Amino acid sequence: MSLEAAGFWGLALVLLASSLAVVLSKNLFHSVLYLAVALVATAGVFLLLQAEFLAAVQVLLYAGGVVTIVVFAIVVTERLVGERLAQTNRGVFTGGLVSLAVLVWIVVFIAGAKLPAAAPPLTGDLTQAIGRDLLTRFVLPFELLAVLFLAGLLGALFFARKEE
Amino acid sequence: MNAGTLALAALGLPFCSFVLLAVVPPLRRAGRVAGALSIAAIGGSLLASLVLGRTLPRESVELTWPWLPAEGGPMATVGILVDHLAASMLVLVALVSFLVQLYSLGYLEHETPPALGRYYAYHSLFAFSMLGLVLASNFLQMFIFWELVGLCSYLLIGFWYTKPEAARAAVKAFWVTKAGDLGFIIGIVLLWGQAGTFQFSGLFQMAADRTLPTAGLALIMFLIYLGAVGKSAQFPLHVWLPDAMEGPTPVSALIHAATMVAAGVYLVSRVYPLFLLTPDVLALIGWVGAFTALLAATLGLVQADIKRVLAYSTVSQLGFMMAALGAGAAAAGFFHLLTHGLFKALLFLGAGAVIHAVGTNDIWKMGRLYRAMPQTAIVFLVGTLALAGIWPFAGFFSKDAVLAGVWEGGLTTPFLMLALTVFLTAFYMFRVVFVVFFGNRPAEGHPHDVPLVMSGPLWILAILTLGWGISLAASGGEEKAHGPEWIPWLASGLAVAGIVFAWLTYQKRAVSADALARTFRPLYVAALSKFWLDDLYGGIYRGLLLGFSRLVGWVDRYLVDGLVNLASAWTLRWGDGLRRIQTGRAQDYLYGVAFGLLLVIVWSYWR
Amino acid sequence: MGLQPYLILAACLFTIGLFGVLTRRNAIGILLGIELMLNAVNVNLVAFARFTGETAGLIFALFTISITVAEVALGLAIVILIFRVRRTVEADNLDLLKG
């Protein structure tokens, strides 16, 4: 077993385990922490795929930003409720059945597809390529993204403001 | 002005009056003003008709406009056809309509103005329809006006629609005549299928050239004759006419004596060249006419309602006309139509005057009215003598012509029936005269002669009846039939015998009416119950039609409605069930998304 | 290592996220499930980019991450707002879509 394969299986194990914990844990706070683990594991998968820049973004934005926001939200909500937020599931059987069916069919689909067995050798620096493409081919979506953020910012402010 | 313009004017004036009265409510509600307008219009028509009758050229005048465009020329036309037949009828219709409308001003003076306006609107429509029928140049147009006339008859019989009997009588008249009209329209369509045209002139040409296919023509002509049976109250569809007396008396005079019921006779006269091709149908017409005449005369013997006596005498006289037509004496039949139109209008209007004065239709509640209303008595007597066929009244000549025509036509048995009818006619009419105007008991109340607006038309009709007869007598009987010499003597003798018999029975009381009733008991009972024909029709109606209606109603209520209810119930149930999957929770909708995703994957996999 | 294990990993991640979205009662829990699903998408995008040599996949993943952050921020704002108005974040009770 190569180093890459060993890393992959290890990361996959951590990733799936923590993901299941996210959706099954009774404690909402624990769910968020497991999510952070899952996101960091994903960053690891990105590293395996030699996308270092994305791995960094993943850790900074997701594991840093998102998790922090969610923790804030939970804290705020719990203060409003005045009790701990319990987290339960309902319709586990039907939900699991539907999810499993989707998984089975996706896997069947993937198994039937012709996929490359090995990655081609890397040419040049991926991070450099991302930077270049972002400001040439994808400059318009990039700027639109800025507009979207502005709109999101305003929306969040609007929602969060105090009622007059 | 040429003939076509005059005829169009005569047709158009009542129509304008009707439209004005129909679409301008204030005018209609003005009552007497509406009447004046309608009378002025029909007066103009009368004038145009008279001028037309004077100036009519020898050959017929025809104006047509294309209608119903089809490949290779119009399928039908509208137009007017004026010949001597139409012109004579035109004058009769316009004259009687004019006099009756004038008379109605007096007769219906107690009606409310809106009702009177409605009455005159109907009258204008009727005049237009009848004149249109007379002037029609093709079968299709004639049928349309024919139905319009039937509609007017319905409206006018039911004029007092709050009276249940009047409403029933209106519906009955409508239904019974429609039964005949069904045959008429089928006959028209079949004839069109054979000949390819509705046009009278074209059909006559084909008949003259012997190019009209004769196969099935007898059936067609019989069907067309059915229309005449309904309108002219021939046996067995005569049952509506006596009931139609529920309408105002002037309406009876106009529609159910002088004009509309004559439409059937006019129809047969109009298309006589076609009937000549089917001698069997003509013979049938003659037999049915004579039988109707006799049957109605026996029915007239037992009636106590003065208007019903006159109604049955109308049926009887229509039978005379039809018999003449069937025997081949078309001119005699039409001649009788014209004279009958005059004196029957006179009789009805006279009866109306009596009813107006006494306030009842029952002849047994009248008596000695000669003293109270001498004018009415005189004109009524003139009409009765004309109807009985006494020289020198107009009725004598026309009845004589009819009898001669039937004898010449070789219909011996119908001739005997008609001769018997002459006797009966004189008897029952003078029964009415003796009971109402002479009699032994005075009438209740204080009857008095009618105002000028009513007596004027009566005198005009009486003078015309007498004057026409005298002019015929003076001219040596130019229009007299060419029958054997003995026929006028026989007819007069029978009529006088009838009068004398009536005098003995109802004036002198030398013959007991009760004894007569006992002697002819079966006939008396049968006549009193109208030979059970109404009961038969009622039974057929109740048994078959109502039974069928109930069946259809049951099917509709339980089968059709049941299916509809079932469908709606299922829709409701399914809708209610489907509503439950709309929970409003986003997660449940997400299940739908998941299923959709599955479907997409499966589909892309199997493709 | 081929592409296939990565894709199957991503599929598993996606299904787990779907399960969470379908079954969680709490609105915040549902948001966490959505995060997992988006994460799976990112794994797919990056894996495809690596194995085809096309950098567009990486850039899309970058966009996805950015938009996700915005989405989480807005989603949580909505959750807090709902909570203020209706005093609950139970998804079962949020059935205003009901016809």
mmCIF file with all atom_site columns, N, CA and C in Angstrom, chain A residues 4 19 22-23 25 31 42 49-50 54 58 62 69 80-81 87-90 99 103 116-117 120 133 137 145 149 159-161, chain C residues 1-4 6 13 15 19 23-26 29 35 39 50-51 54-55 58-59 66-68 74 76 78 81 83-84 92:
data_model
loop_
_atom_site.group_PDB
_atom_site.id
_atom_site.type_symbol
_atom_site.label_atom_id
_atom_site.label_alt_id
_atom_site.label_comp_id
_atom_site.label_asym_id
_atom_site.label_entity_id
_atom_site.label_seq_id
_atom_site.pdbx_PDB_ins_code
_atom_site.Cartn_x
_atom_site.Cartn_y
_atom_site.Cartn_z
_atom_site.occupancy
_atom_site.B_iso_or_equiv
_atom_site.pdbx_formal_charge
_atom_site.auth_seq_id
_atom_site.auth_comp_id
_atom_site.auth_asym_id
_atom_site.auth_atom_id
_atom_site.pdbx_PDB_model_num
ATOM 1   N N  . GLU A 1 4   ? 0.113   7.356  -0.448  1.00 0.00 ? 4   GLU A N  1
ATOM 2   C CA . GLU A 1 4   ? -1.105  8.068  -0.844  1.00 0.00 ? 4   GLU A CA 1
ATOM 3   C C  . GLU A 1 4   ? -2.337  7.259  -0.467  1.00 0.00 ? 4   GLU A C  1
ATOM 4   N N  . SER A 1 19  ? -18.654 12.689 9.769   1.00 0.00 ? 19  SER A N  1
ATOM 5   C CA . SER A 1 19  ? -19.888 13.108 9.087   1.00 0.00 ? 19  SER A CA 1
ATOM 6   C C  . SER A 1 19  ? -21.092 12.430 9.718   1.00 0.00 ? 19  SER A C  1
ATOM 7   N N  . VAL A 1 22  ? -21.917 14.030 12.763  1.00 0.00 ? 22  VAL A N  1
ATOM 8   C CA . VAL A 1 22  ? -22.605 15.318 12.564  1.00 0.00 ? 22  VAL A CA 1
ATOM 9   C C  . VAL A 1 22  ? -24.107 15.110 12.480  1.00 0.00 ? 22  VAL A C  1
ATOM 10  N N  . VAL A 1 23  ? -24.543 14.095 11.710  1.00 0.00 ? 23  VAL A N  1
ATOM 11  C CA . VAL A 1 23  ? -25.979 13.939 11.479  1.00 0.00 ? 23  VAL A CA 1
ATOM 12  C C  . VAL A 1 23  ? -26.651 13.104 12.553  1.00 0.00 ? 23  VAL A C  1
ATOM 13  N N  . SER A 1 25  ? -25.444 12.912 16.076  1.00 0.00 ? 25  SER A N  1
ATOM 14  C CA . SER A 1 25  ? -25.216 13.328 17.459  1.00 0.00 ? 25  SER A CA 1
ATOM 15  C C  . SER A 1 25  ? -26.441 14.020 18.039  1.00 0.00 ? 25  SER A C  1
ATOM 16  N N  . SER A 1 31  ? -22.266 18.252 17.266  1.00 0.00 ? 31  SER A N  1
ATOM 17  C CA . SER A 1 31  ? -22.409 18.144 15.820  1.00 0.00 ? 31  SER A CA 1
ATOM 18  C C  . SER A 1 31  ? -21.511 19.140 15.120  1.00 0.00 ? 31  SER A C  1
ATOM 19  N N  . THR A 1 42  ? -11.551 16.957 5.040   1.00 0.00 ? 42  THR A N  1
ATOM 20  C CA . THR A 1 42  ? -11.729 17.253 3.623   1.00 0.00 ? 42  THR A CA 1
ATOM 21  C C  . THR A 1 42  ? -10.532 18.037 3.100   1.00 0.00 ? 42  THR A C  1
ATOM 22  N N  . LEU A 1 49  ? -4.942  15.532 -3.153  1.00 0.00 ? 49  LEU A N  1
ATOM 23  C CA . LEU A 1 49  ? -5.162  15.817 -4.564  1.00 0.00 ? 49  LEU A CA 1
ATOM 24  C C  . LEU A 1 49  ? -4.252  16.949 -5.037  1.00 0.00 ? 49  LEU A C  1
ATOM 25  N N  . GLN A 1 50  ? -3.307  17.338 -4.212  1.00 0.00 ? 50  GLN A N  1
ATOM 26  C CA . GLN A 1 50  ? -2.291  18.346 -4.520  1.00 0.00 ? 50  GLN A CA 1
ATOM 27  C C  . GLN A 1 50  ? -2.887  19.717 -4.801  1.00 0.00 ? 50  GLN A C  1
ATOM 28  N N  . LEU A 1 54  ? -6.551  25.274 -2.127  1.00 0.00 ? 54  LEU A N  1
ATOM 29  C CA . LEU A 1 54  ? -7.931  25.005 -1.730  1.00 0.00 ? 54  LEU A CA 1
ATOM 30  C C  . LEU A 1 54  ? -7.994  24.440 -0.321  1.00 0.00 ? 54  LEU A C  1
ATOM 31  N N  . GLN A 1 58  ? -10.131 26.004 2.546   1.00 0.00 ? 58  GLN A N  1
ATOM 32  C CA . GLN A 1 58  ? -11.098 25.160 3.250   1.00 0.00 ? 58  GLN A CA 1
ATOM 33  C C  . GLN A 1 58  ? -10.931 25.308 4.755   1.00 0.00 ? 58  GLN A C  1
ATOM 34  N N  . TYR A 1 62  ? -13.975 27.536 5.970   1.00 0.00 ? 62  TYR A N  1
ATOM 35  C CA . TYR A 1 62  ? -14.945 26.604 6.532   1.00 0.00 ? 62  TYR A CA 1
ATOM 36  C C  . TYR A 1 62  ? -14.709 26.374 8.009   1.00 0.00 ? 62  TYR A C  1
ATOM 37  N N  . ILE A 1 69  ? -19.373 30.843 12.962  1.00 0.00 ? 69  ILE A N  1
ATOM 38  C CA . ILE A 1 69  ? -20.717 31.429 12.824  1.00 0.00 ? 69  ILE A CA 1
ATOM 39  C C  . ILE A 1 69  ? -21.756 30.530 13.453  1.00 0.00 ? 69  ILE A C  1
ATOM 40  N N  . LEU A 1 80  ? -31.635 32.621 23.866  1.00 0.00 ? 80  LEU A N  1
ATOM 41  C CA . LEU A 1 80  ? -33.022 33.032 23.678  1.00 0.00 ? 80  LEU A CA 1
ATOM 42  C C  . LEU A 1 80  ? -33.989 32.007 24.268  1.00 0.00 ? 80  LEU A C  1
ATOM 43  N N  . VAL A 1 81  ? -33.639 30.714 24.063  1.00 0.00 ? 81  VAL A N  1
ATOM 44  C CA . VAL A 1 81  ? -34.524 29.669 24.573  1.00 0.00 ? 81  VAL A CA 1
ATOM 45  C C  . VAL A 1 81  ? -34.373 29.529 26.077  1.00 0.00 ? 81  VAL A C  1
ATOM 46  N N  . GLN A 1 87  ? -31.082 17.731 19.961  1.00 0.00 ? 87  GLN A N  1
ATOM 47  C CA . GLN A 1 87  ? -31.119 17.491 18.513  1.00 0.00 ? 87  GLN A CA 1
ATOM 48  C C  . GLN A 1 87  ? -31.529 16.058 18.292  1.00 0.00 ? 87  GLN A C  1
ATOM 49  N N  . THR A 1 88  ? -32.722 15.851 17.727  1.00 0.00 ? 88  THR A N  1
ATOM 50  C CA . THR A 1 88  ? -33.165 14.487 17.486  1.00 0.00 ? 88  THR A CA 1
ATOM 51  C C  . THR A 1 88  ? -33.472 14.324 16.004  1.00 0.00 ? 88  THR A C  1
ATOM 52  N N  . ASN A 1 89  ? -33.545 13.061 15.568  1.00 0.00 ? 89  ASN A N  1
ATOM 53  C CA . ASN A 1 89  ? -33.904 12.769 14.186  1.00 0.00 ? 89  ASN A CA 1
ATOM 54  C C  . ASN A 1 89  ? -35.304 12.203 14.146  1.00 0.00 ? 89  ASN A C  1
ATOM 55  N N  . ARG A 1 90  ? -35.927 12.362 13.013  1.00 0.00 ? 90  ARG A N  1
ATOM 56  C CA . ARG A 1 90  ? -37.253 11.724 12.852  1.00 0.00 ? 90  ARG A CA 1
ATOM 57  C C  . ARG A 1 90  ? -37.278 11.074 11.477  1.00 0.00 ? 90  ARG A C  1
ATOM 58  N N  . SER A 1 99  ? -31.796 7.742  1.294   1.00 0.00 ? 99  SER A N  1
ATOM 59  C CA . SER A 1 99  ? -30.394 8.099  1.147   1.00 0.00 ? 99  SER A CA 1
ATOM 60  C C  . SER A 1 99  ? -29.570 6.934  0.634   1.00 0.00 ? 99  SER A C  1
ATOM 61  N N  . LEU A 1 103 ? -27.396 6.525  -2.722  1.00 0.00 ? 103 LEU A N  1
ATOM 62  C CA . LEU A 1 103 ? -25.991 6.112  -2.674  1.00 0.00 ? 103 LEU A CA 1
ATOM 63  C C  . LEU A 1 103 ? -25.742 4.921  -3.582  1.00 0.00 ? 103 LEU A C  1
ATOM 64  N N  . PRO A 1 116 ? -10.397 7.476  -15.250 1.00 0.00 ? 116 PRO A N  1
ATOM 65  C CA . PRO A 1 116 ? -8.927  7.338  -15.285 1.00 0.00 ? 116 PRO A CA 1
ATOM 66  C C  . PRO A 1 116 ? -8.425  6.619  -14.046 1.00 0.00 ? 116 PRO A C  1
ATOM 67  N N  . ALA A 1 117 ? -7.491  5.687  -14.240 1.00 0.00 ? 117 ALA A N  1
ATOM 68  C CA . ALA A 1 117 ? -6.974  4.892  -13.118 1.00 0.00 ? 117 ALA A CA 1
ATOM 69  C C  . ALA A 1 117 ? -5.901  5.645  -12.349 1.00 0.00 ? 117 ALA A C  1
ATOM 70  N N  . PRO A 1 120 ? -2.801  12.309 -14.044 1.00 0.00 ? 120 PRO A N  1
ATOM 71  C CA . PRO A 1 120 ? -1.702  12.735 -14.900 1.00 0.00 ? 120 PRO A CA 1
ATOM 72  C C  . PRO A 1 120 ? -0.691  13.514 -14.088 1.00 0.00 ? 120 PRO A C  1
ATOM 73  N N  . ASP A 1 133 ? -6.312  32.186 -13.833 1.00 0.00 ? 133 ASP A N  1
ATOM 74  C CA . ASP A 1 133 ? -7.645  31.954 -14.423 1.00 0.00 ? 133 ASP A CA 1
ATOM 75  C C  . ASP A 1 133 ? -8.719  32.810 -13.763 1.00 0.00 ? 133 ASP A C  1
ATOM 76  N N  . ARG A 1 137 ? -10.132 34.139 -17.290 1.00 0.00 ? 137 ARG A N  1
ATOM 77  C CA . ARG A 1 137 ? -11.325 33.422 -17.789 1.00 0.00 ? 137 ARG A CA 1
ATOM 78  C C  . ARG A 1 137 ? -12.540 33.669 -16.915 1.00 0.00 ? 137 ARG A C  1
ATOM 79  N N  . LEU A 1 145 ? -19.483 37.413 -7.759  1.00 0.00 ? 145 LEU A N  1
ATOM 80  C CA . LEU A 1 145 ? -19.421 36.845 -6.425  1.00 0.00 ? 145 LEU A CA 1
ATOM 81  C C  . LEU A 1 145 ? -19.324 37.940 -5.381  1.00 0.00 ? 145 LEU A C  1
ATOM 82  N N  . PHE A 1 149 ? -21.870 38.666 -2.336  1.00 0.00 ? 149 PHE A N  1
ATOM 83  C CA . PHE A 1 149 ? -21.493 38.845 -0.928  1.00 0.00 ? 149 PHE A CA 1
ATOM 84  C C  . PHE A 1 149 ? -22.096 40.111 -0.365  1.00 0.00 ? 149 PHE A C  1
ATOM 85  N N  . PHE A 1 159 ? -32.020 40.938 8.341   1.00 0.00 ? 159 PHE A N  1
ATOM 86  C CA . PHE A 1 159 ? -32.670 39.927 9.171   1.00 0.00 ? 159 PHE A CA 1
ATOM 87  C C  . PHE A 1 159 ? -32.331 40.117 10.640  1.00 0.00 ? 159 PHE A C  1
ATOM 88  N N  . ALA A 1 160 ? -31.094 40.474 10.896  1.00 0.00 ? 160 ALA A N  1
ATOM 89  C CA . ALA A 1 160 ? -30.626 40.458 12.276  1.00 0.00 ? 160 ALA A CA 1
ATOM 90  C C  . ALA A 1 160 ? -30.983 41.738 13.024  1.00 0.00 ? 160 ALA A C  1
ATOM 91  N N  . ARG A 1 161 ? -31.491 42.750 12.341  1.00 0.00 ? 161 ARG A N  1
ATOM 92  C CA . ARG A 1 161 ? -31.741 44.032 13.022  1.00 0.00 ? 161 ARG A CA 1
ATOM 93  C C  . ARG A 1 161 ? -32.869 43.863 14.035  1.00 0.00 ? 161 ARG A C  1
ATOM 94  N N  . MET C 2 1   ? -3.737  5.082  -7.068  1.00 0.00 ? 1   MET C N  1
ATOM 95  C CA . MET C 2 1   ? -5.087  5.567  -6.728  1.00 0.00 ? 1   MET C CA 1
ATOM 96  C C  . MET C 2 1   ? -5.771  6.170  -7.943  1.00 0.00 ? 1   MET C C  1
ATOM 97  N N  . GLY C 2 2   ? -6.913  5.627  -8.293  1.00 0.00 ? 2   GLY C N  1
ATOM 98  C CA . GLY C 2 2   ? -7.670  6.197  -9.421  1.00 0.00 ? 2   GLY C CA 1
ATOM 99  C C  . GLY C 2 2   ? -8.656  7.234  -8.945  1.00 0.00 ? 2   GLY C C  1
ATOM 100 N N  . LEU C 2 3   ? -9.500  7.646  -9.878  1.00 0.00 ? 3   LEU C N  1
ATOM 101 C CA . LEU C 2 3   ? -10.519 8.656  -9.563  1.00 0.00 ? 3   LEU C CA 1
ATOM 102 C C  . LEU C 2 3   ? -11.668 8.052  -8.756  1.00 0.00 ? 3   LEU C C  1
ATOM 103 N N  . GLN C 2 4   ? -11.917 6.745  -9.043  1.00 0.00 ? 4   GLN C N  1
ATOM 104 C CA . GLN C 2 4   ? -13.110 6.108  -8.485  1.00 0.00 ? 4   GLN C CA 1
ATOM 105 C C  . GLN C 2 4   ? -13.228 6.198  -6.961  1.00 0.00 ? 4   GLN C C  1
ATOM 106 N N  . TYR C 2 6   ? -12.215 8.406  -4.902  1.00 0.00 ? 6   TYR C N  1
ATOM 107 C CA . TYR C 2 6   ? -12.599 9.772  -4.512  1.00 0.00 ? 6   TYR C CA 1
ATOM 108 C C  . TYR C 2 6   ? -14.089 10.011 -4.749  1.00 0.00 ? 6   TYR C C  1
ATOM 109 N N  . LEU C 2 13  ? -20.273 10.899 1.371   1.00 0.00 ? 13  LEU C N  1
ATOM 110 C CA . LEU C 2 13  ? -20.386 12.154 2.108   1.00 0.00 ? 13  LEU C CA 1
ATOM 111 C C  . LEU C 2 13  ? -21.710 12.841 1.767   1.00 0.00 ? 13  LEU C C  1
ATOM 112 N N  . THR C 2 15  ? -24.476 11.458 0.606   1.00 0.00 ? 15  THR C N  1
ATOM 113 C CA . THR C 2 15  ? -25.640 10.732 1.107   1.00 0.00 ? 15  THR C CA 1
ATOM 114 C C  . THR C 2 15  ? -25.818 10.953 2.591   1.00 0.00 ? 15  THR C C  1
ATOM 115 N N  . PHE C 2 19  ? -29.072 12.482 4.275   1.00 0.00 ? 19  PHE C N  1
ATOM 116 C CA . PHE C 2 19  ? -29.760 11.840 5.398   1.00 0.00 ? 19  PHE C CA 1
ATOM 117 C C  . PHE C 2 19  ? -29.993 12.862 6.510   1.00 0.00 ? 19  PHE C C  1
ATOM 118 N N  . THR C 2 23  ? -33.640 14.085 7.947   1.00 0.00 ? 23  THR C N  1
ATOM 119 C CA . THR C 2 23  ? -34.119 13.579 9.235   1.00 0.00 ? 23  THR C CA 1
ATOM 120 C C  . THR C 2 23  ? -33.988 14.560 10.385  1.00 0.00 ? 23  THR C C  1
ATOM 121 N N  . ARG C 2 24  ? -33.120 15.551 10.290  1.00 0.00 ? 24  ARG C N  1
ATOM 122 C CA . ARG C 2 24  ? -32.918 16.428 11.446  1.00 0.00 ? 24  ARG C CA 1
ATOM 123 C C  . ARG C 2 24  ? -34.167 17.232 11.755  1.00 0.00 ? 24  ARG C C  1
ATOM 124 N N  . ARG C 2 25  ? -34.444 17.374 13.065  1.00 0.00 ? 25  ARG C N  1
ATOM 125 C CA . ARG C 2 25  ? -35.603 18.182 13.444  1.00 0.00 ? 25  ARG C CA 1
ATOM 126 C C  . ARG C 2 25  ? -35.243 19.650 13.597  1.00 0.00 ? 25  ARG C C  1
ATOM 127 N N  . ASN C 2 26  ? -33.993 19.905 13.907  1.00 0.00 ? 26  ASN C N  1
ATOM 128 C CA . ASN C 2 26  ? -33.582 21.266 14.190  1.00 0.00 ? 26  ASN C CA 1
ATOM 129 C C  . ASN C 2 26  ? -33.102 21.945 12.914  1.00 0.00 ? 26  ASN C C  1
ATOM 130 N N  . GLY C 2 29  ? -29.436 21.937 12.480  1.00 0.00 ? 29  GLY C N  1
ATOM 131 C CA . GLY C 2 29  ? -28.968 20.618 12.068  1.00 0.00 ? 29  GLY C CA 1
ATOM 132 C C  . GLY C 2 29  ? -29.115 20.418 10.567  1.00 0.00 ? 29  GLY C C  1
ATOM 133 N N  . GLU C 2 35  ? -24.192 21.616 4.613   1.00 0.00 ? 35  GLU C N  1
ATOM 134 C CA . GLU C 2 35  ? -22.746 21.834 4.537   1.00 0.00 ? 35  GLU C CA 1
ATOM 135 C C  . GLU C 2 35  ? -22.023 20.577 4.078   1.00 0.00 ? 35  GLU C C  1
ATOM 136 N N  . ASN C 2 39  ? -19.845 20.044 0.743   1.00 0.00 ? 39  ASN C N  1
ATOM 137 C CA . ASN C 2 39  ? -18.476 19.571 0.898   1.00 0.00 ? 39  ASN C CA 1
ATOM 138 C C  . ASN C 2 39  ? -18.189 18.421 -0.057  1.00 0.00 ? 39  ASN C C  1
ATOM 139 N N  . ARG C 2 50  ? -8.178  17.455 -10.684 1.00 0.00 ? 50  ARG C N  1
ATOM 140 C CA . ARG C 2 50  ? -6.843  16.828 -10.602 1.00 0.00 ? 50  ARG C CA 1
ATOM 141 C C  . ARG C 2 50  ? -6.677  15.769 -11.690 1.00 0.00 ? 50  ARG C C  1
ATOM 142 N N  . PHE C 2 51  ? -7.732  15.001 -11.906 1.00 0.00 ? 51  PHE C N  1
ATOM 143 C CA . PHE C 2 51  ? -7.583  13.888 -12.828 1.00 0.00 ? 51  PHE C CA 1
ATOM 144 C C  . PHE C 2 51  ? -7.781  14.267 -14.294 1.00 0.00 ? 51  PHE C C  1
ATOM 145 N N  . GLU C 2 54  ? -7.733  20.089 -15.581 1.00 0.00 ? 54  GLU C N  1
ATOM 146 C CA . GLU C 2 54  ? -8.447  21.317 -15.924 1.00 0.00 ? 54  GLU C CA 1
ATOM 147 C C  . GLU C 2 54  ? -8.634  22.151 -14.653 1.00 0.00 ? 54  GLU C C  1
ATOM 148 N N  . THR C 2 55  ? -8.082  23.376 -14.618 1.00 0.00 ? 55  THR C N  1
ATOM 149 C CA . THR C 2 55  ? -8.112  24.178 -13.384 1.00 0.00 ? 55  THR C CA 1
ATOM 150 C C  . THR C 2 55  ? -9.490  24.735 -13.083 1.00 0.00 ? 55  THR C C  1
ATOM 151 N N  . LEU C 2 58  ? -11.085 23.566 -9.915  1.00 0.00 ? 58  LEU C N  1
ATOM 152 C CA . LEU C 2 58  ? -10.580 24.175 -8.680  1.00 0.00 ? 58  LEU C CA 1
ATOM 153 C C  . LEU C 2 58  ? -11.262 25.507 -8.423  1.00 0.00 ? 58  LEU C C  1
ATOM 154 N N  . ILE C 2 59  ? -11.400 26.262 -9.514  1.00 0.00 ? 59  ILE C N  1
ATOM 155 C CA . ILE C 2 59  ? -11.994 27.584 -9.339  1.00 0.00 ? 59  ILE C CA 1
ATOM 156 C C  . ILE C 2 59  ? -13.451 27.459 -8.926  1.00 0.00 ? 59  ILE C C  1
ATOM 157 N N  . SER C 2 66  ? -16.927 29.847 -1.179  1.00 0.00 ? 66  SER C N  1
ATOM 158 C CA . SER C 2 66  ? -17.274 31.230 -0.853  1.00 0.00 ? 66  SER C CA 1
ATOM 159 C C  . SER C 2 66  ? -18.779 31.375 -0.706  1.00 0.00 ? 66  SER C C  1
ATOM 160 N N  . ILE C 2 67  ? -19.493 30.824 -1.693  1.00 0.00 ? 67  ILE C N  1
ATOM 161 C CA . ILE C 2 67  ? -20.957 30.964 -1.654  1.00 0.00 ? 67  ILE C CA 1
ATOM 162 C C  . ILE C 2 67  ? -21.525 30.248 -0.454  1.00 0.00 ? 67  ILE C C  1
ATOM 163 N N  . THR C 2 68  ? -20.927 29.119 -0.111  1.00 0.00 ? 68  THR C N  1
ATOM 164 C CA . THR C 2 68  ? -21.416 28.378 1.042   1.00 0.00 ? 68  THR C CA 1
ATOM 165 C C  . THR C 2 68  ? -21.302 29.201 2.305   1.00 0.00 ? 68  THR C C  1
ATOM 166 N N  . LEU C 2 74  ? -26.390 33.677 5.902   1.00 0.00 ? 74  LEU C N  1
ATOM 167 C CA . LEU C 2 74  ? -27.780 34.076 5.672   1.00 0.00 ? 74  LEU C CA 1
ATOM 168 C C  . LEU C 2 74  ? -28.751 33.078 6.275   1.00 0.00 ? 74  LEU C C  1
ATOM 169 N N  . LEU C 2 76  ? -28.353 31.100 8.800   1.00 0.00 ? 76  LEU C N  1
ATOM 170 C CA . LEU C 2 76  ? -28.435 31.217 10.255  1.00 0.00 ? 76  LEU C CA 1
ATOM 171 C C  . LEU C 2 76  ? -29.197 32.471 10.651  1.00 0.00 ? 76  LEU C C  1
ATOM 172 N N  . ILE C 2 78  ? -31.654 33.708 9.025   1.00 0.00 ? 78  ILE C N  1
ATOM 173 C CA . ILE C 2 78  ? -33.080 33.367 8.872   1.00 0.00 ? 78  ILE C CA 1
ATOM 174 C C  . ILE C 2 78  ? -33.552 32.518 10.040  1.00 0.00 ? 78  ILE C C  1
ATOM 175 N N  . LEU C 2 81  ? -34.117 34.608 12.982  1.00 0.00 ? 81  LEU C N  1
ATOM 176 C CA . LEU C 2 81  ? -35.316 35.417 12.782  1.00 0.00 ? 81  LEU C CA 1
ATOM 177 C C  . LEU C 2 81  ? -36.578 34.596 13.012  1.00 0.00 ? 81  LEU C C  1
ATOM 178 N N  . PHE C 2 83  ? -36.815 32.012 14.759  1.00 0.00 ? 83  PHE C N  1
ATOM 179 C CA . PHE C 2 83  ? -36.895 31.706 16.175  1.00 0.00 ? 83  PHE C CA 1
ATOM 180 C C  . PHE C 2 83  ? -37.519 32.857 16.953  1.00 0.00 ? 83  PHE C C  1
ATOM 181 N N  . ARG C 2 84  ? -37.105 34.051 16.598  1.00 0.00 ? 84  ARG C N  1
ATOM 182 C CA . ARG C 2 84  ? -37.648 35.219 17.283  1.00 0.00 ? 84  ARG C CA 1
ATOM 183 C C  . ARG C 2 84  ? -39.158 35.301 17.105  1.00 0.00 ? 84  ARG C C  1
ATOM 184 N N  . ASP C 2 92  ? -40.411 20.677 12.076  1.00 0.00 ? 92  ASP C N  1
ATOM 185 C CA . ASP C 2 92  ? -41.764 20.139 11.983  1.00 0.00 ? 92  ASP C CA 1
ATOM 186 C C  . ASP C 2 92  ? -42.813 21.233 12.081  1.00 0.00 ? 92  ASP C C  1
#
